[in-house]
PDB file of C-alpha atoms in Angstrom:
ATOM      1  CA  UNK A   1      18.953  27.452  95.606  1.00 44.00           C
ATOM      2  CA  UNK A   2      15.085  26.496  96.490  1.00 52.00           C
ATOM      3  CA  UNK A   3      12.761  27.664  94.002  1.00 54.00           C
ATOM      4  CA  UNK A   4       9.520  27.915  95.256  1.00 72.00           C
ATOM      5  CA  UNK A   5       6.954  29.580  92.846  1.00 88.00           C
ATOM      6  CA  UNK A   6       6.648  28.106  89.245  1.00 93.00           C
ATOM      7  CA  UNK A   7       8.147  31.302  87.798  1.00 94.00           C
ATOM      8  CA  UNK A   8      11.264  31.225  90.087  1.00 95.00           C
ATOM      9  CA  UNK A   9      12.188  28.147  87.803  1.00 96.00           C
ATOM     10  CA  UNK A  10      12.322  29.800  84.862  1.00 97.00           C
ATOM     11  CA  UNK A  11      15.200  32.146  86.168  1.00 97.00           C
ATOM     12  CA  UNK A  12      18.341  31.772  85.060  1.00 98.00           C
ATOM     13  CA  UNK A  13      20.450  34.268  87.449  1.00 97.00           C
ATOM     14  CA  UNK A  14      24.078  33.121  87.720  1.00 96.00           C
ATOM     15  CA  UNK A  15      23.952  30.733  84.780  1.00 98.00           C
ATOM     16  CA  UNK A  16      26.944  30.474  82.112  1.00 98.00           C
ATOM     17  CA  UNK A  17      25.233  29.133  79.130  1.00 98.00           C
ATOM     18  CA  UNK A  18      27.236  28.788  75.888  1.00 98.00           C
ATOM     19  CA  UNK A  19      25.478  29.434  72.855  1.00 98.00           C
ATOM     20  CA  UNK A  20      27.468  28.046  69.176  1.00 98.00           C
ATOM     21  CA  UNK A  21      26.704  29.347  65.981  1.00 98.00           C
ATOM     22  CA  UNK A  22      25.590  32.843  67.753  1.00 98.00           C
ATOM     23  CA  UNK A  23      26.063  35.133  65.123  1.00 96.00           C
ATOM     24  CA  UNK A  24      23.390  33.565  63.395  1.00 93.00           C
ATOM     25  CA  UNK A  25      19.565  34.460  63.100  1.00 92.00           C
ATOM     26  CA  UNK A  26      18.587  32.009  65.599  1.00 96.00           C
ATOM     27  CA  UNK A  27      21.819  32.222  67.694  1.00 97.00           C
ATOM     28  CA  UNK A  28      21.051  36.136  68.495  1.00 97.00           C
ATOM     29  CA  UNK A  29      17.425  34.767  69.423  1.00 98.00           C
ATOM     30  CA  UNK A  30      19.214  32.275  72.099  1.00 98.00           C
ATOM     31  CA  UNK A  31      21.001  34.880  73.567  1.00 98.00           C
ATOM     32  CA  UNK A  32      18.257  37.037  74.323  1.00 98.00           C
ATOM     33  CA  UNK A  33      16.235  34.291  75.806  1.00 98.00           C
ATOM     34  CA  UNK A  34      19.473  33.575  78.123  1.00 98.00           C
ATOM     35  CA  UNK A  35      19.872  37.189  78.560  1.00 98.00           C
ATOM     36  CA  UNK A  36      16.200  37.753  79.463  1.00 98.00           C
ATOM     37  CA  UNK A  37      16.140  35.415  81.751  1.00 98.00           C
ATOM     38  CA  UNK A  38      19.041  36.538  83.978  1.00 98.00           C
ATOM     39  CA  UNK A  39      21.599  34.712  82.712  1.00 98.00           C
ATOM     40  CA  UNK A  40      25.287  35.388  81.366  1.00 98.00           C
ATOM     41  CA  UNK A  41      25.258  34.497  77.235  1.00 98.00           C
ATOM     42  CA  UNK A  42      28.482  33.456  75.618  1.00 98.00           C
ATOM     43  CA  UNK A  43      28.514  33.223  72.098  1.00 98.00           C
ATOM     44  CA  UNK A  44      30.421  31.491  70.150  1.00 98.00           C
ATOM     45  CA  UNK A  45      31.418  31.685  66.165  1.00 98.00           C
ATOM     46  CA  UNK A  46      33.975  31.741  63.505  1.00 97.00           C
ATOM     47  CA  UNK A  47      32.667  34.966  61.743  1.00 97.00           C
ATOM     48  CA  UNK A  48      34.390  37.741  64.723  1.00 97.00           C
ATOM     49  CA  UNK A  49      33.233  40.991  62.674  1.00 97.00           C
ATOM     50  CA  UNK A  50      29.573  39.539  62.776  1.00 97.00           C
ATOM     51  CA  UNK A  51      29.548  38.548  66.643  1.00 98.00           C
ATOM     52  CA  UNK A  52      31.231  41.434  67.511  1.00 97.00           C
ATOM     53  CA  UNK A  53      28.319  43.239  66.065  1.00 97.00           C
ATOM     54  CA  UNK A  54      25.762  40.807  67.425  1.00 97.00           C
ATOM     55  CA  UNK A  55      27.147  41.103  71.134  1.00 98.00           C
ATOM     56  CA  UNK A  56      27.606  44.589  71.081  1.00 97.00           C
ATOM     57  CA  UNK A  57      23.563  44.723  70.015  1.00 97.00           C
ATOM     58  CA  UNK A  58      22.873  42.970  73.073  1.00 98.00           C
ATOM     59  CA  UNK A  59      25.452  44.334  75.948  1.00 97.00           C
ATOM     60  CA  UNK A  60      23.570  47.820  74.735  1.00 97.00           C
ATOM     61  CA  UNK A  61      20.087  46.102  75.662  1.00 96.00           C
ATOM     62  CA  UNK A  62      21.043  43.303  78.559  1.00 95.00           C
ATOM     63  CA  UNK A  63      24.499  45.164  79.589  1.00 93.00           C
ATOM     64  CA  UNK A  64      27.459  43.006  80.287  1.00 94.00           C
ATOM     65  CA  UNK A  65      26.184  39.639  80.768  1.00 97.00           C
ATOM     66  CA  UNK A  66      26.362  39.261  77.189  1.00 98.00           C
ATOM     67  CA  UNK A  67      30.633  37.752  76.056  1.00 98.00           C
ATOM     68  CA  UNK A  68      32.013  36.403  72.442  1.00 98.00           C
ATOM     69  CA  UNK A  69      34.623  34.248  71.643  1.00 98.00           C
ATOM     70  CA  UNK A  70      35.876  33.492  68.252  1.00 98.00           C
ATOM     71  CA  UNK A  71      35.871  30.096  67.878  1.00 98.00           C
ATOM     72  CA  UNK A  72      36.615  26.999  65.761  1.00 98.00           C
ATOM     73  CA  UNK A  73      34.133  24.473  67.013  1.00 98.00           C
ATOM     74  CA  UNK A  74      35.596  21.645  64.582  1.00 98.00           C
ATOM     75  CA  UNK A  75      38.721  22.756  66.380  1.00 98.00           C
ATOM     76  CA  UNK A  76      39.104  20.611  69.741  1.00 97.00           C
ATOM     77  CA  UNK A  77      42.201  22.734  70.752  1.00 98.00           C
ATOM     78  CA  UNK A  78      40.660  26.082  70.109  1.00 98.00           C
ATOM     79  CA  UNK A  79      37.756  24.656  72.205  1.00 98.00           C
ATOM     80  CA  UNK A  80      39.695  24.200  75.044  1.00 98.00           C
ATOM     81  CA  UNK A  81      40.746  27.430  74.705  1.00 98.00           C
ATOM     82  CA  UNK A  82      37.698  29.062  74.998  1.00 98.00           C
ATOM     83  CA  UNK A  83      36.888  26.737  77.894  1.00 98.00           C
ATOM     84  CA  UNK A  84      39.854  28.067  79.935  1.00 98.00           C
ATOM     85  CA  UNK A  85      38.753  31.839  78.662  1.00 98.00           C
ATOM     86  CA  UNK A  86      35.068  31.138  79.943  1.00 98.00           C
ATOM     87  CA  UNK A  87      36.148  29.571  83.304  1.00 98.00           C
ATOM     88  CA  UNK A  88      38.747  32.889  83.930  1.00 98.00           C
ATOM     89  CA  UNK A  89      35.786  35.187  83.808  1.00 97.00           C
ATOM     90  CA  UNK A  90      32.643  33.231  85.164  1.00 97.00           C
ATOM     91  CA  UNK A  91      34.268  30.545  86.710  1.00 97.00           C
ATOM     92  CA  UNK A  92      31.590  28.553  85.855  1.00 98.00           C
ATOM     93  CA  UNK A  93      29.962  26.729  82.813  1.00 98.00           C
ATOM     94  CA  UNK A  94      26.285  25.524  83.624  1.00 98.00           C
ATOM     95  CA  UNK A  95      24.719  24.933  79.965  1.00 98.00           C
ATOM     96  CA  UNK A  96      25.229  24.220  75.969  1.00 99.00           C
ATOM     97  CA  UNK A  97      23.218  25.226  73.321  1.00 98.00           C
ATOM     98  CA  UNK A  98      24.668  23.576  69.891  1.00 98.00           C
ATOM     99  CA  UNK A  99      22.995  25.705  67.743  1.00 98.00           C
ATOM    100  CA  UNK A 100      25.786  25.758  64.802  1.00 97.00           C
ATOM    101  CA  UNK A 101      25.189  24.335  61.570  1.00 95.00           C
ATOM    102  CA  UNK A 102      25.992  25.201  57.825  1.00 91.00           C
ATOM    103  CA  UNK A 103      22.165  26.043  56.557  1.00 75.00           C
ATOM    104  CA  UNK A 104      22.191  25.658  52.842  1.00 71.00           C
ATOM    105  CA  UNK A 105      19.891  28.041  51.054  1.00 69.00           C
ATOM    106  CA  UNK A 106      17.817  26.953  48.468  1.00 72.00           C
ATOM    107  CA  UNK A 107      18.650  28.887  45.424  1.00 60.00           C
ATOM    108  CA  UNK A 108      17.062  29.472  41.576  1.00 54.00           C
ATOM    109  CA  UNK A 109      20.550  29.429  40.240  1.00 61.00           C
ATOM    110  CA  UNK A 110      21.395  26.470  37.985  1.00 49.00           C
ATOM    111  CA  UNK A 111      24.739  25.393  38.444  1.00 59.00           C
ATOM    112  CA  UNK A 112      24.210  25.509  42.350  1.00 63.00           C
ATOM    113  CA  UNK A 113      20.994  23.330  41.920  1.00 67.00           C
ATOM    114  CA  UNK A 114      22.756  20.329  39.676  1.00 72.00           C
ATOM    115  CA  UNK A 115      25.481  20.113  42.783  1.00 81.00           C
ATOM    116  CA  UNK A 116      22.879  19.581  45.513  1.00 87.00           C
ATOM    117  CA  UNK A 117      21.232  17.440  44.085  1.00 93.00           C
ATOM    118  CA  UNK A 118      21.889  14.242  45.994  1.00 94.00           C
ATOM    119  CA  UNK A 119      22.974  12.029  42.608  1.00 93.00           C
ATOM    120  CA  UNK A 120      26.033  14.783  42.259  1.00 91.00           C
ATOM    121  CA  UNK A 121      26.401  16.176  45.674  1.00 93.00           C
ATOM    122  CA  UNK A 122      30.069  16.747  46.240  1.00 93.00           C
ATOM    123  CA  UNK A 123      31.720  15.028  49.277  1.00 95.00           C
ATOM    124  CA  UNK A 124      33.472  18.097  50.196  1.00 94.00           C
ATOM    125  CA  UNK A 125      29.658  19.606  51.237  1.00 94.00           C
ATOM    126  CA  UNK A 126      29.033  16.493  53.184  1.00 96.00           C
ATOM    127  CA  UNK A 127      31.638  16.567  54.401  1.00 97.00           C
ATOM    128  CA  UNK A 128      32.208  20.300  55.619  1.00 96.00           C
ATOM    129  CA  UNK A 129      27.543  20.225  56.677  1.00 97.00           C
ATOM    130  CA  UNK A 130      28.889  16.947  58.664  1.00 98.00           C
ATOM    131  CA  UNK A 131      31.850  18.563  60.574  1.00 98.00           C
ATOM    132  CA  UNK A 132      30.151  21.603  61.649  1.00 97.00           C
ATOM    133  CA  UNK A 133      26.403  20.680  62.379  1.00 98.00           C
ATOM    134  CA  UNK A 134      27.307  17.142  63.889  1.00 98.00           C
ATOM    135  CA  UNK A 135      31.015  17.016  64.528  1.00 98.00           C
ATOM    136  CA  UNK A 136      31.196  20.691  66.101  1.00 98.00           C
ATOM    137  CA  UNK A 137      28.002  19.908  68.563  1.00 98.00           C
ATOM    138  CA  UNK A 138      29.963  16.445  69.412  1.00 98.00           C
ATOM    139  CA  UNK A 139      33.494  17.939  70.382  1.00 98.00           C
ATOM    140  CA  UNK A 140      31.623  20.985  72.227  1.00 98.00           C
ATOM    141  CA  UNK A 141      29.856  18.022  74.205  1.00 98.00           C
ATOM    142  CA  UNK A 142      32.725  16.497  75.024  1.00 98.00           C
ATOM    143  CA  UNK A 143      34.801  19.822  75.818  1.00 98.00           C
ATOM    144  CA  UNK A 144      31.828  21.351  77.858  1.00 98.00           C
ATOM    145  CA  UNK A 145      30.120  18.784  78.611  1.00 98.00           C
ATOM    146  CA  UNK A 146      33.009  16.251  80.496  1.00 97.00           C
ATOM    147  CA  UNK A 147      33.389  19.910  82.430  1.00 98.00           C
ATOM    148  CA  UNK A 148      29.829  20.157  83.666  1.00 98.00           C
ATOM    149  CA  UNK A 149      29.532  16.329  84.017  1.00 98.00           C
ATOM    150  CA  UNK A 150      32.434  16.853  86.713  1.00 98.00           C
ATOM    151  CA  UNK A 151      30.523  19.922  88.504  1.00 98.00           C
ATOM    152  CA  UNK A 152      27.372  17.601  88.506  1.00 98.00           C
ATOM    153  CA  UNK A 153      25.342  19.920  87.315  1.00 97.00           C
ATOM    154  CA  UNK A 154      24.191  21.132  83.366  1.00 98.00           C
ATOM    155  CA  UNK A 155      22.306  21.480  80.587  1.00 98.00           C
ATOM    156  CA  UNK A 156      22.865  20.518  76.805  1.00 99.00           C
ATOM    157  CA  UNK A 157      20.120  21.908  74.180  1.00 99.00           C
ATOM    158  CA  UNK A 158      20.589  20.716  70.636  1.00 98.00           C
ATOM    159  CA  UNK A 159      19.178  22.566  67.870  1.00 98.00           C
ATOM    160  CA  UNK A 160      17.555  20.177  65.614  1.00 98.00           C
ATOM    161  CA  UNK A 161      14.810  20.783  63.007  1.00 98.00           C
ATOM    162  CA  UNK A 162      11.594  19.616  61.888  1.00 98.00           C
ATOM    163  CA  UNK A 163      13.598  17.867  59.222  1.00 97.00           C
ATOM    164  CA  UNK A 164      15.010  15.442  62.461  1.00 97.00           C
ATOM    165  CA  UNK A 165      11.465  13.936  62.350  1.00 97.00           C
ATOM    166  CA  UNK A 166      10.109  14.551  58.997  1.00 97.00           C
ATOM    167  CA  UNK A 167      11.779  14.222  55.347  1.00 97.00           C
ATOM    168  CA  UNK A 168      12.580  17.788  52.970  1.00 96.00           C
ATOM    169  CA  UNK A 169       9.584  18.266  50.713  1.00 96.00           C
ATOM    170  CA  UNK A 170      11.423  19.022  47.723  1.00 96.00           C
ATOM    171  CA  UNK A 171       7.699  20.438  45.550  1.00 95.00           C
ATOM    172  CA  UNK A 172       8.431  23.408  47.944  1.00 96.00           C
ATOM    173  CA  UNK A 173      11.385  24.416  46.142  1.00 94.00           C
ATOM    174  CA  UNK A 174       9.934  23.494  42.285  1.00 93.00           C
ATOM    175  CA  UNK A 175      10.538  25.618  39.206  1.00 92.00           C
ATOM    176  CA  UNK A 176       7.974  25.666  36.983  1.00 92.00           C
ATOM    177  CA  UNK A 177       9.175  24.079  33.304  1.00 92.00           C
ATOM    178  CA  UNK A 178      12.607  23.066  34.572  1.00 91.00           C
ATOM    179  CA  UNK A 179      13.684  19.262  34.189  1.00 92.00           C
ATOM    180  CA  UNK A 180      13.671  17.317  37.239  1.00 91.00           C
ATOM    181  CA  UNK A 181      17.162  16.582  37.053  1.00 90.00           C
ATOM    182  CA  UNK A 182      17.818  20.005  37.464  1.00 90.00           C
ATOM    183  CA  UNK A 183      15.508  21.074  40.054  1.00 92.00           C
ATOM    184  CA  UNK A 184      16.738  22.901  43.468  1.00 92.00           C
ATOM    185  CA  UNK A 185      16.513  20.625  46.400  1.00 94.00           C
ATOM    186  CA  UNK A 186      17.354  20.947  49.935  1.00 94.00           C
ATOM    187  CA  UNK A 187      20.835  19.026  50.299  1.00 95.00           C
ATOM    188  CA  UNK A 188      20.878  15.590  52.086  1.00 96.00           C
ATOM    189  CA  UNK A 189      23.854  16.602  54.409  1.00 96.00           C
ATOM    190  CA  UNK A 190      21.189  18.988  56.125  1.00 96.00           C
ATOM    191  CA  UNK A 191      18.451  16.291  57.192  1.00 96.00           C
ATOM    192  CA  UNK A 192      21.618  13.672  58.422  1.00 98.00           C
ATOM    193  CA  UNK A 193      23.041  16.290  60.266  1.00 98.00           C
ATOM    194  CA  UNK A 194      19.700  17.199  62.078  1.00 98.00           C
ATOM    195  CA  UNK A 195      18.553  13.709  62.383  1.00 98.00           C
ATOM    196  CA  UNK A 196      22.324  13.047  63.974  1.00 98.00           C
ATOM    197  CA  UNK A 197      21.581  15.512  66.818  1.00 98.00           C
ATOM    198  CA  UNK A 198      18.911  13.673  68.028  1.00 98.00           C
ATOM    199  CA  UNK A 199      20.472  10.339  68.362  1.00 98.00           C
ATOM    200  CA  UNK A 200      23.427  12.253  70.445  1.00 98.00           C
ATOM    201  CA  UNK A 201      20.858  13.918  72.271  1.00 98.00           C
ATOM    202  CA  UNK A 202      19.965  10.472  72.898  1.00 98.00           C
ATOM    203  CA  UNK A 203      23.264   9.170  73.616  1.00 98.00           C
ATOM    204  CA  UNK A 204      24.274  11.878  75.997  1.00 98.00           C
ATOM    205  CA  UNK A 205      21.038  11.801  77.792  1.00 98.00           C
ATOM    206  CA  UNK A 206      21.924   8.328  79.022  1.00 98.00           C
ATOM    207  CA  UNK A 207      25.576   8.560  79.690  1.00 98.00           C
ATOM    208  CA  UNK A 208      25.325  11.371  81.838  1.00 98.00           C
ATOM    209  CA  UNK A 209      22.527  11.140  83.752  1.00 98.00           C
ATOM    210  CA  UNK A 210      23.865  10.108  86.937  1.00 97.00           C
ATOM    211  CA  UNK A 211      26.110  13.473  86.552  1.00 97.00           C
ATOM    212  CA  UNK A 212      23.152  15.716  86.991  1.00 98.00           C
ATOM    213  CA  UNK A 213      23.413  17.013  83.283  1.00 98.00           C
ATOM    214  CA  UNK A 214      20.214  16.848  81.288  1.00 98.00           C
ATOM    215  CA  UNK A 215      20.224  16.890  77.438  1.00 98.00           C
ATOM    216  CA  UNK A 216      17.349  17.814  74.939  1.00 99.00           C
ATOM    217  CA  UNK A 217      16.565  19.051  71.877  1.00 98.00           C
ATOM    218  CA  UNK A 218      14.601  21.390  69.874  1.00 98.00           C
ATOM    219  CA  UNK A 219      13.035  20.815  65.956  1.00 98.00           C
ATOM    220  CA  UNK A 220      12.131  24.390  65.103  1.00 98.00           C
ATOM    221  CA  UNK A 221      10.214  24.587  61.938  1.00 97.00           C
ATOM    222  CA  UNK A 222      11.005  26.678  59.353  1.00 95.00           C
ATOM    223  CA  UNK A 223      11.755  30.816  60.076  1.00 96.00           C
ATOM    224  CA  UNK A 224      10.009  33.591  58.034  1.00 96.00           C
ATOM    225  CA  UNK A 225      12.827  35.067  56.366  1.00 93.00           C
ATOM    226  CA  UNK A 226      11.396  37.760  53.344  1.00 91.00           C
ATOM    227  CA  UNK A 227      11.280  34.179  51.495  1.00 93.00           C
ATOM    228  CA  UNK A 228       9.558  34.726  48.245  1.00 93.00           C
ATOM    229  CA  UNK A 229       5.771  34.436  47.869  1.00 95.00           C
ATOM    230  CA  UNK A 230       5.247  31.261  46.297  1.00 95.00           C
ATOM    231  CA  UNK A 231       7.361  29.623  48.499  1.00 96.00           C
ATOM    232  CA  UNK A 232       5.547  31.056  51.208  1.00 97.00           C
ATOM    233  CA  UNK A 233       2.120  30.307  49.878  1.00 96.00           C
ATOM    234  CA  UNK A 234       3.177  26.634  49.262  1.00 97.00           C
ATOM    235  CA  UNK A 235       5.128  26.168  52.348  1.00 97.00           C
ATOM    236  CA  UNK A 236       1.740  27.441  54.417  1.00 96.00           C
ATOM    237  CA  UNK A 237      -0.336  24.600  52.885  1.00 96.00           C
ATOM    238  CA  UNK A 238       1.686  22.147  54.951  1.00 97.00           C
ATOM    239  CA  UNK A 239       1.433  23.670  58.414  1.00 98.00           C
ATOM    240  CA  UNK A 240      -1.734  23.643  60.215  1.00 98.00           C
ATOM    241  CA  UNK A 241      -0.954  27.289  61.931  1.00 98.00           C
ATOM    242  CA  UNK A 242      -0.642  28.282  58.117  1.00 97.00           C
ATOM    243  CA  UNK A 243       2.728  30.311  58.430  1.00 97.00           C
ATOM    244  CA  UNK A 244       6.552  29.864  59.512  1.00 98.00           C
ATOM    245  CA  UNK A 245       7.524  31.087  62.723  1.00 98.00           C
ATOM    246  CA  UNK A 246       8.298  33.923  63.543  1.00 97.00           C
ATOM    247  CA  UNK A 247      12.266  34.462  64.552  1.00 96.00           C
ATOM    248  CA  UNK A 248      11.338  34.721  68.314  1.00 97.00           C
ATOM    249  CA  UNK A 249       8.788  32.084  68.466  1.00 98.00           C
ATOM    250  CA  UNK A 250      11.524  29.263  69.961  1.00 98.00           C
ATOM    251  CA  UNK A 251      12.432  31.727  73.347  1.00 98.00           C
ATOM    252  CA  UNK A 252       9.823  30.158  75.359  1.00 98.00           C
ATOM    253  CA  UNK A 253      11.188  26.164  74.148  1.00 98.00           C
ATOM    254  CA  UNK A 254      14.337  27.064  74.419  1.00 98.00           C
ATOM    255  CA  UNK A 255      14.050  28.256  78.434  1.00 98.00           C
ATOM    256  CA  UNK A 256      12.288  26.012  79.103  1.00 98.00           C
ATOM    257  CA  UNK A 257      14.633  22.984  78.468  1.00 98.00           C
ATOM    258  CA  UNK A 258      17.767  25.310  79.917  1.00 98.00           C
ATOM    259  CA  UNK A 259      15.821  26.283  83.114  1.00 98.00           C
ATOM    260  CA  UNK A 260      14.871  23.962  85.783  1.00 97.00           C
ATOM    261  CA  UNK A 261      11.036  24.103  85.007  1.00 97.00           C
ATOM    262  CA  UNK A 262      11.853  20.679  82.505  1.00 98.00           C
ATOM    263  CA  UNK A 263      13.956  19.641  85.954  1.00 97.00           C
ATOM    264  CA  UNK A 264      12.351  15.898  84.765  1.00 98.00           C
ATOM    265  CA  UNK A 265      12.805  16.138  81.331  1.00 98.00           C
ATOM    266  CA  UNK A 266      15.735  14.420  79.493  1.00 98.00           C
ATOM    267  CA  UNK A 267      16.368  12.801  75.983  1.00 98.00           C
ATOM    268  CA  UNK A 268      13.366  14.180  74.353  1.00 98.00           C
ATOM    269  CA  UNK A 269      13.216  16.036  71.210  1.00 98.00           C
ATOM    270  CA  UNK A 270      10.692  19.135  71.114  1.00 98.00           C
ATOM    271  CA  UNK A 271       9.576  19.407  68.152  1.00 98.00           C
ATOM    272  CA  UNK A 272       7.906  22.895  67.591  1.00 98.00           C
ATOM    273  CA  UNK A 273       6.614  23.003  63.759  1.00 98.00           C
ATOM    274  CA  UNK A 274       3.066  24.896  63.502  1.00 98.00           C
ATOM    275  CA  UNK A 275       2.111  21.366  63.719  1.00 98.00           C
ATOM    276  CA  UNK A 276       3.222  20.898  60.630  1.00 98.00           C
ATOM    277  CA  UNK A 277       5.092  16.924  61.188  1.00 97.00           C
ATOM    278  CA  UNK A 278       1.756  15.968  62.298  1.00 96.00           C
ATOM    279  CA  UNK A 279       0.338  15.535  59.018  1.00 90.00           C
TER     280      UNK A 279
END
């Protein structure tokens, strides 16, 4: 199809875009930008009662554009699966957002603290941050991908994070008159994983360029989240905007990078802190 105006580009009418992780904060948030947009949203997670709930949100305000699939995405099998399930209804898969990732919270509670620390963090964490964040977003490349790299024509978003580009501040998370070996900290799996998704980003970006499929990625910045107020108050000295984002603040990167108005745009990571990995 010809797109003539700048605004026609932005449309994403007939699209099949595949959205991981969906029953998530941010996953609900890709959706709607699909959804708003014209296109048709799948979403995919492991958690059925909590996408049910999610899609049934959004088929009430976008109708039935809006599908979920349970779904494994450390499980290559069960991925093919839903690739058969996608293909019987749309017949067509155009774009990828990996957007799942295990997001450990930062908690006051002791015992939870001393095992993410990075001197005693357990190599079943790694391991299980590893498989979903990086290993899930690499096997739904290769299942979705390989299928749009034969239709010559796709998109792949990876959801990073300002952590890709920048290390944790770990003063954000400080207790007042605990010990430092027992202060909370925000797990090393997190950052690898993150920093991971760029270098497939990367990888992909390359390898199937001459299929017509274009991969980027997105480094949100932190989400305001009823965090507590000293977290807030400290976290808003290190972002020149001087607050998080708001949970909708990514819609415009995000359809941007799946619509053809970033038509020349591939292998780049957009990173959309506040401006907060500029200091």
């Amino acid at each position: 199809m010809i797109r003539n105006s700048i605004f026609d580009k932005f449309d994403l009418k007939n699209e099949v875009i595949i959205i991981t992780g969906a029953a998530g904060l941010l996953g609900e948030m890709h959706a709607q930008t699909v959804l708003e947009a014209g296109g048709n949203a799948v979403l995919l997670d492991i958690n059925k009662n909590l996408l049910d709930s999610k899609v049934n949100k959004l088929k009430t305000l976008y109708g039935n554009r809006a599908t979920g699939i349970e779904c494994d995405i450390t499980n290559r099998e069960n991925l093919f699966d839903c690739k058969e399930k996608i293909l019987t209804k749309y017949n067509s898969i155009t774009g990828l957002v990996n957007n799942a990732a295990n997001d450990p919270k930062v908690t006051d509670e002791l015992n939870s603290n001393l095992k993410t620390r990075f001197e005693n963090f357990p190599i079943n964490f790694w391991q299980k941050d590893l498989e979903v964040g990086l290993t899930g977003a690499f096997l739904c490349s290769q299942v979705f991908g390989e299928y749009m790299a034969k239709m010559n024509k796709g998109v792949i978003v990876n959801i990073a994070s300002d952590l890709s580009v920048i290390a944790p501040d770990q003063n954000l998370y400080k207790i007042d008159g605990l010990p430092e070996n027992q202060q909370p900290v925000k797990p090393i799996s997190y950052s690898v994983v993150k920093t991971g998704l760029i270098g497939l980003t990367k990888y992909l970006a390359t390898y199937w360029a001459d299929r017509n499929i274009r991969v980027n990625a997105i480094s949100p910045g932190g989400i305001f989240n009823n965090q507590n107020d000293i977290f807030l108050e400290r976290i808003k000295s290190k972002i020149p905007l001087q607050r998080m984002a708001k949970k909708d603040e990514y819609k415009g990167s995000l359809l941007y990078l799946l619509s053809d108005a970033s038509s020349y745009l591939t292998g780049f990571n957009l990173v959309v802190d506040g401006g907060r990995s500029t200091w």
